[in-house]
Amino acid sequence: MDNKIKDKMPVVYNNFPILLLLIINLLWFKVLEIGKVEDIPSYDAVFFLKMAQNILHFGEFGWLGYHEPCFYSIVTAAVSLLTNDFFSAGVLVSKISILSMILVTYILAKELYGKNVGIMSAISVSFLPHIYAISGTPQSEPLYAFLLTLSVYLLWLTCKKRSIPIGIVTGILFTAAYLTRSEGILILVLLLTTSIMLAIKNRSLTKRLVASLMVVISVFFIFSLPYLLYLKNHYGVWTLGTKTSSIYFWVREKQFHDPDPERLEWGLSPKGELNLISLTSKDLIKFWLKDPEKSINVYFKSLKGQI
């Protein structure tokens, strides 16, 4: 009798451990408690939610688009149509992203190293304290982790199958990851370089593989270009993201516009304008070079604190 049921439900039986883990994670990450405040929202969380409100109600990013990447706020704005609340929408996006990342981690590790490694990888990720901490906050990091993990998996499939269609999807997902956190573009460059070097080493760099990787790069560039032009139009120089151009030390007078004139708690004028910190990557390098030893010491002290 058991064998007959097993034959009728091979997918369930073959993947029972990961399905059980996902069910446990539904409780562990409190997916159904999306309205519960897990922590005091950070400034970034408030900015993301305010940008989502701007997108939904005014059809633009406002000045926050010069301060934070936009994709998490776009997704949150869309989900808020179901929740009727931006905070709940942001937390729901984070929790679903974490669950999805765990599933993709299992699939990727299983494909590379086998089922047992896939299960252990998923369990390890599920119970990392940091993963649990960010799962209940309206931050971009959970969505970025999911998009990046899925992008890595699809890039591996692109290389394995020399598939141009998969390469197109990979380029789009890497774009989404980049628009969620700016460092996504650096991960893409690193992975593409590694893929090419490994193919050369293994003497498997075929024309089809090169074409597939070029499709990934081309699609990424096409879909990222509007955002890069948006930043260039504001900063006056090419920059990869907002976090490279807003790091504390210099103030260059600019007027930032928020479409909601009633949000006076942001320190806005009645016209919705506000002076904010704005600088270029070139400015940052100049500042570091004024005292390289101090800059290095401050960097590693900050890094140690974060670790």
Short mmCIF file of C-alpha atoms in Angstrom, two decimals, residues 3-156:
data_model
loop_
_atom_site.label_atom_id
_atom_site.label_comp_id
_atom_site.label_asym_id
_atom_site.label_seq_id
_atom_site.Cartn_x
_atom_site.Cartn_y
_atom_site.Cartn_z
CA ASN A 3 4.66 1.61 -2.25
CA LYS A 4 1.56 2.44 -4.31
CA ILE A 5 1.20 5.81 -2.59
CA LYS A 6 4.92 6.43 -3.04
CA ASP A 7 4.65 5.67 -6.75
CA LYS A 8 1.78 8.14 -7.10
CA MET A 9 3.57 10.92 -5.20
CA PRO A 10 7.26 10.64 -6.17
CA VAL A 11 7.91 14.39 -5.91
CA VAL A 12 6.62 14.57 -2.34
CA TYR A 13 8.57 11.51 -1.19
CA ASN A 14 11.79 12.46 -2.94
CA ASN A 15 11.73 15.98 -1.52
CA PHE A 16 10.12 15.30 1.84
CA PRO A 17 13.02 16.67 3.98
CA ILE A 18 13.09 20.06 2.24
CA LEU A 19 9.28 20.27 2.24
CA LEU A 20 9.28 19.57 5.98
CA LEU A 21 11.97 22.23 6.49
CA LEU A 22 9.90 24.79 4.58
CA ILE A 23 6.87 24.01 6.74
CA ILE A 24 8.99 24.45 9.88
CA ASN A 25 10.32 27.73 8.49
CA LEU A 26 6.78 29.02 8.00
CA LEU A 27 6.52 28.88 11.79
CA TRP A 28 10.15 29.81 12.54
CA PHE A 29 10.02 33.01 10.48
CA LYS A 30 6.43 33.78 11.62
CA VAL A 31 5.24 34.32 8.08
CA LEU A 32 1.63 34.67 9.18
CA GLU A 33 2.52 37.41 11.70
CA ILE A 34 3.36 40.04 9.10
CA GLY A 35 1.80 42.85 11.13
CA LYS A 36 4.02 42.25 14.15
CA VAL A 37 6.89 44.71 14.65
CA GLU A 38 10.03 42.62 15.16
CA ASP A 39 12.32 45.58 15.78
CA ILE A 40 12.45 49.35 15.68
CA PRO A 41 12.61 50.26 11.97
CA SER A 42 15.95 51.68 10.88
CA TYR A 43 16.29 54.89 8.89
CA ASP A 44 16.81 52.79 5.76
CA ALA A 45 13.58 50.90 6.45
CA VAL A 46 11.67 54.15 6.82
CA PHE A 47 13.21 55.45 3.60
CA PHE A 48 12.28 52.28 1.70
CA LEU A 49 8.67 52.48 2.88
CA LYS A 50 8.43 56.20 2.13
CA MET A 51 9.73 55.56 -1.39
CA ALA A 52 7.13 52.80 -1.82
CA GLN A 53 4.46 55.32 -0.81
CA ASN A 54 5.82 57.85 -3.32
CA ILE A 55 5.76 55.22 -6.08
CA LEU A 56 2.20 54.12 -5.35
CA HIS A 57 0.60 57.50 -4.70
CA PHE A 58 2.69 59.90 -6.79
CA GLY A 59 4.29 57.76 -9.49
CA GLU A 60 7.87 58.78 -8.69
CA PHE A 61 10.72 58.01 -6.27
CA GLY A 62 11.14 61.51 -4.87
CA TRP A 63 14.47 62.53 -3.31
CA LEU A 64 14.77 59.09 -1.72
CA GLY A 65 15.57 57.65 -5.14
CA TYR A 66 18.93 59.44 -4.87
CA HIS A 67 19.59 57.84 -1.49
CA GLU A 68 18.34 54.24 -1.75
CA PRO A 69 18.13 51.64 -4.57
CA CYS A 70 14.60 51.36 -5.87
CA PHE A 71 13.57 47.76 -6.58
CA TYR A 72 12.65 46.71 -3.04
CA SER A 73 10.37 49.75 -2.75
CA ILE A 74 8.77 48.95 -6.12
CA VAL A 75 7.97 45.40 -4.98
CA THR A 76 6.74 46.66 -1.60
CA ALA A 77 4.46 49.19 -3.31
CA ALA A 78 2.95 46.40 -5.43
CA VAL A 79 2.42 44.08 -2.44
CA SER A 80 0.84 46.92 -0.43
CA LEU A 81 -2.09 46.77 -2.85
CA LEU A 82 -2.92 43.46 -1.17
CA THR A 83 -2.06 44.36 2.43
CA ASN A 84 -3.25 48.01 2.41
CA ASP A 85 -0.28 48.76 4.66
CA PHE A 86 3.30 49.57 3.62
CA PHE A 87 4.99 48.17 6.74
CA SER A 88 3.17 44.83 6.50
CA ALA A 89 3.91 44.71 2.78
CA GLY A 90 7.62 45.33 3.37
CA VAL A 91 7.85 42.64 6.06
CA LEU A 92 5.90 40.17 3.90
CA VAL A 93 8.30 40.74 1.00
CA SER A 94 11.23 40.09 3.35
CA LYS A 95 9.80 36.86 4.79
CA ILE A 96 8.78 35.41 1.43
CA SER A 97 12.21 36.34 0.05
CA ILE A 98 13.97 34.47 2.87
CA LEU A 99 11.85 31.34 2.36
CA SER A 100 12.46 31.49 -1.39
CA MET A 101 16.20 31.95 -0.87
CA ILE A 102 16.33 28.84 1.33
CA LEU A 103 14.57 26.81 -1.37
CA VAL A 104 16.92 28.07 -4.09
CA THR A 105 19.92 27.37 -1.85
CA TYR A 106 18.73 23.76 -1.55
CA ILE A 107 18.25 23.43 -5.31
CA LEU A 108 21.65 24.94 -6.14
CA ALA A 109 23.58 22.90 -3.56
CA LYS A 110 21.73 19.73 -4.59
CA GLU A 111 22.63 20.26 -8.25
CA LEU A 112 26.28 20.90 -7.43
CA TYR A 113 27.00 18.47 -4.60
CA GLY A 114 24.02 16.14 -4.12
CA LYS A 115 20.82 15.91 -2.12
CA ASN A 116 22.38 15.56 1.34
CA VAL A 117 24.52 18.66 0.90
CA GLY A 118 21.48 20.52 -0.42
CA ILE A 119 19.46 19.68 2.69
CA MET A 120 22.29 20.60 5.06
CA SER A 121 22.85 23.88 3.21
CA ALA A 122 19.18 24.79 3.50
CA ILE A 123 19.14 23.92 7.22
CA SER A 124 22.30 25.96 7.85
CA VAL A 125 20.89 29.02 6.12
CA SER A 126 17.51 28.67 7.85
CA PHE A 127 18.91 28.95 11.34
CA LEU A 128 21.56 31.62 10.86
CA PRO A 129 20.84 34.34 13.47
CA HIS A 130 21.34 37.11 10.93
CA ILE A 131 18.86 35.56 8.50
CA TYR A 132 16.27 35.36 11.26
CA ALA A 133 16.96 38.95 12.30
CA ILE A 134 16.46 40.46 8.85
CA SER A 135 13.44 38.31 7.97
CA GLY A 136 11.10 40.43 10.10
CA THR A 137 12.21 43.87 8.92
CA PRO A 138 11.18 45.98 5.91
CA GLN A 139 14.71 46.04 4.51
CA SER A 140 16.08 45.31 1.06
CA GLU A 141 18.62 42.70 2.20
CA PRO A 142 16.28 39.64 2.20
CA LEU A 143 15.01 40.39 -1.31
CA TYR A 144 18.58 41.01 -2.48
CA ALA A 145 19.76 37.70 -0.97
CA PHE A 146 16.99 35.81 -2.77
CA LEU A 147 17.51 37.53 -6.13
CA LEU A 148 21.27 37.07 -5.95
CA THR A 149 21.01 33.38 -5.00
CA LEU A 150 18.54 32.74 -7.82
CA SER A 151 20.75 34.69 -10.25
CA VAL A 152 23.79 32.59 -9.30
CA TYR A 153 21.80 29.39 -9.87
CA LEU A 154 20.56 30.55 -13.27
CA LEU A 155 24.06 31.71 -14.27
CA TRP A 156 25.30 28.22 -13.46
#
